Amino acid sequence: MTSKKWLIMFASTVVLFAVMLAGFNILTDPFGVFGDPIFDWTSYNATNNPRTAKISYLDKNHEKYDSYIIGCSSTSSFPVDAFNEIFDAKFYNLIMYGADMLDCEDMAKYVIENYEVKNIVLNVYLDNGIFFGDEPNEYTHSMLPRVDGSGFFDTVSFYTRFAFANPSYGIAKIKAKSSDTYLAQSFDVFDEKTGAYDKKKRDAEPIRNLADYYSAYPVFLYYPEHSGYSLPKTKECMDSVERIVRLCEESGVELTVVTAPVYADYIEYFDINDVINFYSSLAEVTDFWDFSYSSVSFEPRYFYDSTHFRNAVGYMAAARMGENSAYSDSFAEIIFEENGLEASTTAYIPDDFGYYVTAENANEYFASYANASAASYIDISKKVPVLMYHHISETQEGAGIITPEVFEDHIKALADNGYTAISFSDLYAYVNCSGSLPAKPIVITFDDGYTSNYEYAYPILEKYGMCSTIFVIGSAFGCDTYKDTGVEMLPHFGPNETIEMVKSGLIDIQSHTFDMHQSVSLEKTQAREHMAQLDGESEDDYISAIRSDINQSIVQLEDITDETVYVLAYPQGYYNDLVQTVLSEAGIKITLSTDWGVSTLIRGLPQSLFAMKRLSAGNGTDGEALITMIEGFTLN
């Protein structure tokens, strides 16, 4: 082979390889630069680079939205649905991790000039005073040329870079597609429709006492030690904010500026005077809602990690911003009416959380800014014991069975020792709204819905004026034989008893699933003893089974009681993040486990109502021993 032919072959091979590489990268498009023609997987692309992927998504879907939340990663927890209600808008969250204010300015300019925009909510975070105009990674932090106004050569360079990127990015996307699940994983952390981080899994985790939280999130116990942080880009940041203000004014776009909550230990990295100067400088440019430093900043359970506050805190911020609007907890309105409660239906908001700063009040406000401190434990949390019973019998013995005499001894002891029986609507009001709890609350529950609950427990509860919740199994409701087998089982009360008890105002009927508490020995196929995924069951089928079951249970019970089903006791206490997520999506606000102990409820954190712990006591525990057991948890 002549050298000329060899060079032609070599050059042809290089060109072919380059074309194949570019074609592969364009088709897999792991950064959402080329429109993702095959996968159409915005969540994955945005995880790699939210700046490119989200604009590519919006260019095709912007008619679904008319308003945008823009900022760095802390922006994610400002809730799209609440802002939609407050602003009467359709928001998309343009959170970009590591975003500086120049990124925000470019994004605001692009959406205003290319889409129909009613509102911009701009989050100015403390870190925006540290960085400005940086691009720490040319793949994960770069902006589309049409967004940042790049010239011709920069545009060619941009697309060339992504077309000829390492193919490992595209290969990783192909592999990830085969292992994608309903809950977010590390490779697809965004919710495509809202633009925010997909926090379904994080928001499904039960949150309890501080010791448990420190165990799950040790960063709050051993917070990284740093000091001497400065804010050298404060002026550049504020100049950029000023340009955004002018752009919105000239374009007829309503601009709302917010400052996200910052964890107290992180603020200590800075000189507090620099922090105050940063936010005071913002007040010279525009009015804004300040949530940066308050009692919320000192409570680790309000944060996912060292710098990101929970979605629940975002709802508190939205509630503060919407105090003069019709924004309220519509679910609370329903259950409060059903239970005769008069608690406010507005969301719980700490008194010092959220202040509207203007040029006129800024000096007075920031004069006391550094005085923020933690709320007292008793102001934001409460230990609430939940008792768990099953069957009551004068003759039968066994686990979960108690005699009427012992049960009455328990109830009498509770009454004599100053305990007030409360409902789950009381718990919901305390955590999510402005409700209060008695000094010594107690929740009394029964699982399964046995007739003995009606025959024995109900009259005793009436005698002492104690309320209770009974969790019924839908497939066993009103039955004394196991489904279609004819095999005898303990009788379960039915509609007539249910209506009588509910009308008394003392008994609430809630779900123990419709048919996810099956008997292994009596089922003809694989039994679902609890809410775990069956062997060989796909995730899609598992989710469908949960949804179908809870919907059956809700329809069955609400048709009979004419009251909302919003609480579920897990059969055998089994739960996982996926089950809790699907139940929450179906309207279940409170779940109960069989985990031994007493749960700590935290105001403003709905997750403290998930998988609540319970205490059980049988015939071997008299009333006095029951009180001792309860106080062993609540007084420590």
XYZ file of C-alpha atoms in Angstrom, residues 10-565:
556
model
C -6.142 6.848 7.845
C -7.853 10.193 7.251
C -11.052 8.422 6.199
C -10.942 6.307 9.361
C -10.473 9.403 11.513
C -13.343 11.172 9.779
C -15.575 8.093 10.100
C -14.733 7.766 13.782
C -15.394 11.482 14.323
C -18.747 11.236 12.529
C -19.697 8.163 14.548
C -18.643 9.823 17.801
C -20.551 13.011 17.004
C -23.574 11.033 15.880
C -23.546 8.965 19.055
C -23.266 12.035 21.302
C -25.952 13.940 19.415
C -28.377 11.003 19.523
C -27.800 10.115 23.181
C -27.460 13.820 24.133
C -26.682 13.340 27.836
C -26.624 17.110 28.491
C -29.774 18.070 26.591
C -27.851 20.231 24.123
C -29.189 18.744 20.881
C -32.867 18.244 21.745
C -32.472 14.645 23.004
C -34.111 13.121 19.909
C -34.178 9.496 21.153
C -34.577 9.447 24.940
C -36.475 12.692 25.603
C -35.257 12.378 29.191
C -35.074 15.879 30.623
C -34.579 14.738 34.213
C -31.391 12.884 33.305
C -30.048 15.663 31.085
C -30.792 18.337 33.691
C -28.946 16.309 36.322
C -25.854 16.602 34.135
C -26.457 20.256 33.253
C -29.675 22.029 34.243
C -28.716 25.172 32.313
C -28.744 23.450 28.931
C -31.360 20.772 29.506
C -34.045 22.976 31.027
C -33.926 25.531 28.237
C -34.055 22.737 25.659
C -37.147 21.437 27.468
C -38.757 24.869 27.757
C -38.155 25.742 24.136
C -40.542 22.885 23.329
C -42.890 23.241 26.316
C -42.906 26.901 27.388
C -46.599 27.295 26.549
C -47.328 25.209 29.662
C -45.807 27.898 31.878
C -46.049 31.640 32.332
C -43.807 32.244 35.350
C -40.340 31.187 36.498
C -38.408 30.725 39.731
C -34.720 31.361 39.088
C -31.680 30.762 41.260
C -29.082 28.348 42.616
C -29.852 24.931 44.112
C -31.575 26.290 47.237
C -34.218 27.660 44.868
C -35.627 24.173 44.343
C -37.548 24.087 47.619
C -39.668 27.122 46.818
C -42.839 25.231 45.845
C -44.240 25.580 42.363
C -47.769 24.521 43.356
C -48.028 27.031 46.201
C -46.648 29.840 44.029
C -49.168 28.917 41.345
C -51.945 29.541 43.867
C -50.482 32.708 45.354
C -49.629 34.348 42.032
C -52.449 32.775 39.988
C -49.760 31.536 37.619
C -48.098 28.471 36.097
C -44.550 28.325 37.454
C -41.488 26.392 36.338
C -38.478 26.151 38.641
C -35.287 27.146 36.824
C -32.984 26.037 39.627
C -29.379 25.629 38.459
C -26.886 24.142 40.875
C -23.955 26.451 41.477
C -25.720 29.320 39.731
C -24.231 32.759 40.224
C -26.248 35.907 39.576
C -24.931 36.228 36.028
C -26.464 32.816 35.272
C -29.742 34.067 36.739
C -29.566 37.256 34.691
C -28.952 35.336 31.472
C -31.846 32.995 32.232
C -34.233 35.830 33.095
C -33.316 37.693 29.927
C -33.779 34.626 27.736
C -37.180 33.561 29.075
C -38.535 37.114 29.023
C -37.381 37.694 25.460
C -38.502 34.306 24.125
C -41.543 33.247 26.157
C -44.674 34.856 27.547
C -43.805 35.682 31.156
C -46.029 37.041 33.935
C -43.804 36.548 36.971
C -40.175 36.028 37.860
C -39.272 34.924 41.383
C -35.552 35.495 41.876
C -33.711 33.759 44.724
C -30.632 35.651 45.904
C -28.540 33.270 48.009
C -25.590 34.166 50.185
C -23.178 32.296 47.915
C -24.052 34.688 45.107
C -21.707 37.096 46.867
C -18.829 34.622 46.546
C -18.862 33.787 42.833
C -19.720 35.731 39.705
C -19.137 34.859 36.062
C -17.418 31.553 36.838
C -17.829 28.346 34.833
C -16.211 25.649 37.002
C -16.967 22.872 34.506
C -17.419 23.356 30.771
C -19.868 20.464 30.529
C -21.985 20.688 33.680
C -22.112 24.469 34.175
C -22.100 25.912 30.671
C -25.012 27.851 29.248
C -26.515 27.380 25.792
C -25.035 29.989 23.391
C -28.487 31.342 22.577
C -28.974 32.049 26.285
C -25.700 33.740 27.204
C -25.359 35.575 23.902
C -22.204 33.838 22.681
C -20.726 34.935 19.372
C -20.317 32.739 16.276
C -16.964 31.185 17.151
C -17.948 30.549 20.780
C -21.159 28.937 19.549
C -19.246 26.640 17.168
C -16.822 25.797 19.962
C -19.696 25.004 22.317
C -21.484 22.546 20.036
C -18.217 20.998 18.909
C -17.258 20.361 22.518
C -20.466 18.465 23.221
C -20.534 16.658 19.884
C -17.053 15.267 20.457
C -17.321 14.708 24.217
C -16.153 11.508 25.835
C -18.715 8.850 24.788
C -18.800 7.580 28.376
C -21.446 10.239 29.084
C -23.793 8.759 26.485
C -22.992 5.191 27.514
C -23.843 6.047 31.126
C -27.200 7.425 29.977
C -28.024 4.217 28.096
C -27.156 2.127 31.157
C -29.158 4.392 33.447
C -32.274 4.097 31.306
C -32.483 0.376 31.988
C -32.312 0.929 35.751
C -34.626 3.928 36.008
C -37.165 3.740 38.836
C -40.183 5.686 40.057
C -38.194 7.389 42.805
C -35.307 9.620 41.817
C -31.809 8.218 41.693
C -28.472 9.996 41.495
C -28.691 10.174 37.688
C -32.167 11.783 37.442
C -32.684 14.151 40.336
C -35.103 16.596 38.674
C -38.863 16.613 38.242
C -39.342 17.313 34.556
C -42.743 19.002 34.890
C -41.863 21.408 37.724
C -38.134 21.845 37.130
C -37.451 21.369 40.852
C -35.438 18.605 42.451
C -37.493 15.413 42.659
C -37.703 15.041 46.432
C -40.410 12.368 46.578
C -38.066 9.958 48.310
C -36.564 12.499 50.704
C -40.005 13.830 51.554
C -41.287 10.315 52.296
C -38.765 9.584 55.026
C -40.114 9.690 58.582
C -38.606 12.482 60.682
C -38.556 11.946 64.411
C -36.364 13.073 67.293
C -33.013 14.818 66.937
C -31.009 11.736 67.894
C -32.573 9.786 65.032
C -31.995 12.702 62.662
C -28.346 13.068 63.622
C -27.920 9.349 62.984
C -29.428 9.692 59.502
C -27.707 13.025 58.768
C -24.416 13.122 60.709
C -23.361 16.294 58.891
C -25.486 18.246 61.372
C -23.750 16.640 64.322
C -20.284 17.071 62.863
C -20.709 20.164 60.740
C -17.583 20.895 58.657
C -15.394 23.463 60.374
C -14.534 26.445 58.218
C -14.145 30.155 58.792
C -13.017 33.286 57.067
C -15.435 33.067 54.132
C -15.904 36.426 52.409
C -18.353 37.892 49.907
C -16.059 39.619 47.359
C -18.636 39.596 44.554
C -21.376 41.428 46.420
C -21.249 44.479 44.137
C -21.236 42.418 40.923
C -24.150 40.370 42.246
C -26.208 43.448 43.113
C -25.422 45.122 39.807
C -26.766 42.005 38.097
C -29.895 42.041 40.268
C -30.408 45.694 39.344
C -30.279 44.800 35.657
C -32.876 42.061 36.224
C -35.095 44.582 38.026
C -34.869 46.996 35.082
C -35.489 44.207 32.556
C -38.654 43.133 34.366
C -39.909 46.707 34.693
C -39.333 47.388 30.989
C -40.995 44.095 29.994
C -44.023 44.386 32.255
C -42.995 41.302 34.248
C -43.771 41.142 37.967
C -40.527 40.498 39.852
C -40.465 39.054 43.368
C -37.095 38.675 45.051
C -36.560 36.190 47.880
C -33.578 35.153 49.954
C -33.474 31.467 50.858
C -33.013 30.116 54.390
C -29.383 29.500 55.330
C -28.326 26.975 57.959
C -26.958 28.753 61.028
C -23.642 26.877 61.098
C -23.023 27.868 57.487
C -23.611 31.547 58.253
C -20.909 31.266 60.928
C -18.366 30.700 58.146
C -18.779 34.421 57.359
C -18.262 37.641 59.251
C -21.838 38.539 60.223
C -21.201 42.145 59.193
C -20.383 40.962 55.668
C -23.628 38.986 55.647
C -25.617 42.006 56.775
C -23.884 44.169 54.166
C -24.779 41.639 51.452
C -28.485 41.674 52.257
C -28.517 45.424 52.996
C -27.023 46.017 49.549
C -29.869 44.005 48.078
C -32.369 46.265 49.856
C -30.793 49.255 48.107
C -31.633 47.636 44.768
C -35.066 46.126 45.375
C -37.595 45.153 47.992
C -37.431 41.460 48.897
C -38.736 38.693 51.135
C -35.977 37.719 53.556
C -35.972 34.147 54.897
C -32.212 33.882 55.275
C -31.685 33.879 59.047
C -34.267 33.019 61.703
C -35.107 30.283 64.200
C -35.590 27.999 61.175
C -31.856 28.302 60.458
C -31.052 26.589 63.762
C -33.262 23.498 63.377
C -31.404 20.782 61.421
C -34.596 18.833 60.702
C -35.713 21.712 58.503
C -32.742 20.988 56.192
C -31.871 18.081 53.877
C -28.165 18.770 54.206
C -25.751 21.509 55.167
C -27.088 24.052 52.659
C -30.478 22.879 51.315
C -33.692 23.504 53.207
C -36.609 21.076 53.008
C -39.614 21.499 50.743
C -41.735 21.850 53.876
C -39.812 25.025 54.737
C -40.480 26.285 51.233
C -44.202 25.882 51.903
C -43.817 27.903 55.111
C -42.096 30.635 53.095
C -44.865 30.561 50.495
C -47.473 30.772 53.229
C -45.763 33.874 54.637
C -45.635 35.460 51.191
C -49.280 34.572 50.589
C -50.688 35.762 53.914
C -52.689 38.458 52.173
C -53.917 36.090 49.469
C -56.353 33.215 49.561
C -53.526 30.721 50.042
C -54.470 28.161 52.696
C -54.444 24.456 53.479
C -57.562 23.296 51.659
C -57.167 19.766 53.003
C -57.136 21.136 56.541
C -60.365 22.978 55.860
C -62.036 19.665 55.006
C -60.883 17.591 57.954
C -61.317 20.409 60.466
C -64.915 20.854 59.383
C -65.543 17.121 59.633
C -64.052 16.971 63.120
C -65.549 20.178 64.455
C -62.188 21.886 64.874
C -61.741 25.622 64.669
C -57.984 25.694 64.174
C -56.670 28.077 61.556
C -56.195 26.482 58.166
C -53.213 28.625 57.268
C -49.858 26.890 57.312
C -47.682 26.895 60.386
C -45.095 29.680 60.149
C -42.568 30.517 62.898
C -43.124 34.085 64.068
C -39.646 35.253 63.047
C -39.625 33.518 59.663
C -39.997 35.824 56.701
C -39.842 39.610 56.597
C -40.538 41.940 53.686
C -37.491 44.195 53.487
C -37.643 47.598 51.822
C -35.217 50.478 51.568
C -37.268 52.247 54.253
C -37.184 49.504 56.902
C -33.855 47.829 56.060
C -31.734 49.666 58.644
C -34.111 48.848 61.469
C -34.464 45.245 60.351
C -30.770 44.522 59.968
C -29.929 46.196 63.282
C -31.270 43.060 65.002
C -30.511 40.562 62.219
C -27.623 38.929 64.084
C -29.843 38.185 67.083
C -31.620 35.254 65.445
C -31.690 32.197 67.701
C -33.125 28.709 67.941
C -36.731 28.181 68.960
C -37.272 26.275 72.169
C -37.986 22.562 71.915
C -41.436 22.949 73.431
C -42.386 25.602 70.881
C -41.757 23.488 67.799
C -42.098 19.852 68.847
C -44.130 17.505 70.978
C -43.815 13.853 71.982
C -47.141 12.146 71.359
C -47.717 8.541 72.511
C -49.926 6.389 70.298
C -51.421 3.227 71.796
C -52.072 0.221 69.576
C -54.738 -2.383 70.311
C -56.296 -5.146 68.238
C -58.861 -7.610 69.645
C -60.740 -7.507 72.974
C -62.047 -10.758 74.446
C -63.189 -12.092 77.803
C -62.138 -15.645 76.956
C -59.533 -15.711 74.209
C -55.840 -15.279 74.837
C -52.857 -14.539 72.663
C -50.773 -11.777 71.147
C -52.785 -8.643 70.460
C -55.711 -9.751 72.668
C -56.739 -7.912 75.809
C -59.663 -8.367 78.195
C -62.338 -5.693 78.562
C -61.335 -5.280 82.204
C -57.697 -4.587 81.437
C -58.639 -2.252 78.593
C -60.890 -0.251 80.915
C -58.121 -0.152 83.498
C -55.892 1.392 80.837
C -58.456 4.014 79.843
C -59.298 4.877 83.440
C -55.601 5.245 84.281
C -55.140 7.600 81.361
C -58.092 9.715 82.458
C -57.008 9.725 86.117
C -53.498 10.828 85.165
C -54.632 13.803 83.095
C -54.248 12.416 79.593
C -56.465 13.820 76.857
C -57.317 11.543 73.955
C -56.864 13.370 70.664
C -57.594 12.610 67.030
C -55.333 12.522 64.023
C -56.919 15.738 62.842
C -55.508 17.314 66.009
C -52.070 16.026 65.070
C -52.414 17.323 61.529
C -53.463 20.737 62.836
C -50.501 20.870 65.201
C -47.896 19.942 62.605
C -49.200 21.686 59.512
C -51.366 24.512 60.777
C -51.711 26.611 63.899
C -53.396 24.015 66.091
C -52.269 23.288 69.632
C -52.093 20.096 71.671
C -53.030 19.449 75.318
C -50.307 19.081 77.909
C -50.634 15.292 77.993
C -51.998 14.037 74.669
C -52.691 10.383 73.900
C -53.835 8.732 70.679
C -55.742 5.441 70.961
C -55.809 3.147 67.943
C -57.165 -0.276 66.978
C -55.954 -2.296 64.003
C -58.052 -4.657 61.846
C -61.610 -3.597 62.738
C -62.794 -6.482 64.894
C -66.385 -6.548 66.138
C -64.979 -6.591 69.674
C -63.875 -2.989 69.125
C -67.553 -2.078 68.784
C -68.845 -4.405 71.516
C -66.262 -3.678 74.224
C -63.958 -0.767 73.413
C -66.560 1.680 72.120
C -68.732 1.643 75.299
C -65.660 2.028 77.524
C -64.355 4.928 75.435
C -67.812 6.543 75.631
C -67.818 6.131 79.407
C -64.561 8.066 79.775
C -65.099 10.487 76.898
C -62.042 9.233 75.052
C -61.801 9.286 71.258
C -60.133 6.611 69.164
C -59.306 5.643 65.594
C -59.995 2.174 64.198
C -58.095 1.002 61.120
C -60.195 -1.450 59.135
C -59.255 -4.024 56.510
C -61.595 -3.416 53.608
C -61.837 -7.015 52.397
C -62.755 -8.168 55.923
C -65.217 -5.355 56.621
C -68.440 -6.829 58.064
C -67.200 -10.389 57.595
C -66.731 -13.417 59.854
C -65.243 -15.682 57.170
C -62.080 -15.147 55.150
C -63.082 -13.721 51.787
C -64.414 -16.423 49.457
C -63.021 -19.419 51.380
C -65.786 -19.880 53.940
C -63.096 -20.330 56.593
C -64.170 -18.777 59.912
C -62.198 -15.872 61.321
C -62.689 -13.318 64.070
C -65.787 -11.239 63.209
C -65.238 -7.719 61.882
C -67.807 -4.962 62.327
C -69.599 -3.579 59.289
C -71.449 -0.490 58.009
C -74.147 -0.247 60.693
C -71.682 -0.321 63.585
C -69.414 2.054 61.711
C -72.122 4.662 61.207
C -73.157 4.481 64.870
C -69.614 4.923 66.144
C -68.729 7.719 63.727
C -71.900 9.645 64.602
C -70.877 9.583 68.267
C -67.982 11.892 67.405
C -65.613 9.649 69.362
C -64.619 7.104 66.749
C -62.796 7.769 63.502
C -62.565 5.032 60.871
C -59.405 4.938 58.761
C -57.544 2.505 56.505
C -55.574 -0.648 57.221
C -55.546 -1.221 53.424
C -58.309 -2.888 51.461
C -56.631 -6.235 50.892
C -52.930 -6.006 51.722
C -53.128 -7.864 55.028
C -53.698 -11.337 53.656
C -53.399 -14.739 55.291
C -50.543 -16.857 53.971
C -52.395 -20.097 54.758
C -55.700 -19.085 53.163
C -54.690 -17.299 49.983
C -54.795 -19.421 46.838
C -51.922 -17.507 45.245
C -48.924 -15.670 46.684
C -50.199 -13.824 49.744
C -49.564 -10.145 50.313
C -49.226 -10.116 54.098
C -48.312 -6.448 54.129
C -47.346 -3.675 51.737
C -44.046 -5.127 50.596
C -43.302 -5.832 46.953
C -44.013 -9.461 46.032
C -41.311 -11.749 44.711
C -41.093 -11.315 40.953
C -43.423 -8.293 40.927
C -42.315 -5.419 38.709
C -42.146 -1.914 40.126
C -44.931 -0.742 37.817
C -47.206 -3.581 38.945
C -46.304 -2.937 42.578
C -47.194 0.747 42.320
C -50.444 -0.107 40.508
C -51.348 -2.581 43.248
C -50.790 0.009 45.990
C -52.798 2.651 44.143
C -55.656 0.284 43.401
C -55.792 -0.956 46.973
C -55.755 2.429 48.690
C -58.301 3.817 46.242
C -60.619 0.891 47.011
C -60.182 1.469 50.716
C -60.817 5.212 50.441
C -63.950 4.795 48.313
C -65.340 2.069 50.554
C -64.871 3.954 53.822
C -65.769 7.437 52.603
C -69.012 6.138 51.073
C -70.029 4.771 54.485
C -68.682 7.422 56.863
C -68.974 10.478 54.624
C -65.621 11.546 56.098
C -62.171 11.854 54.586
C -59.777 8.913 54.713
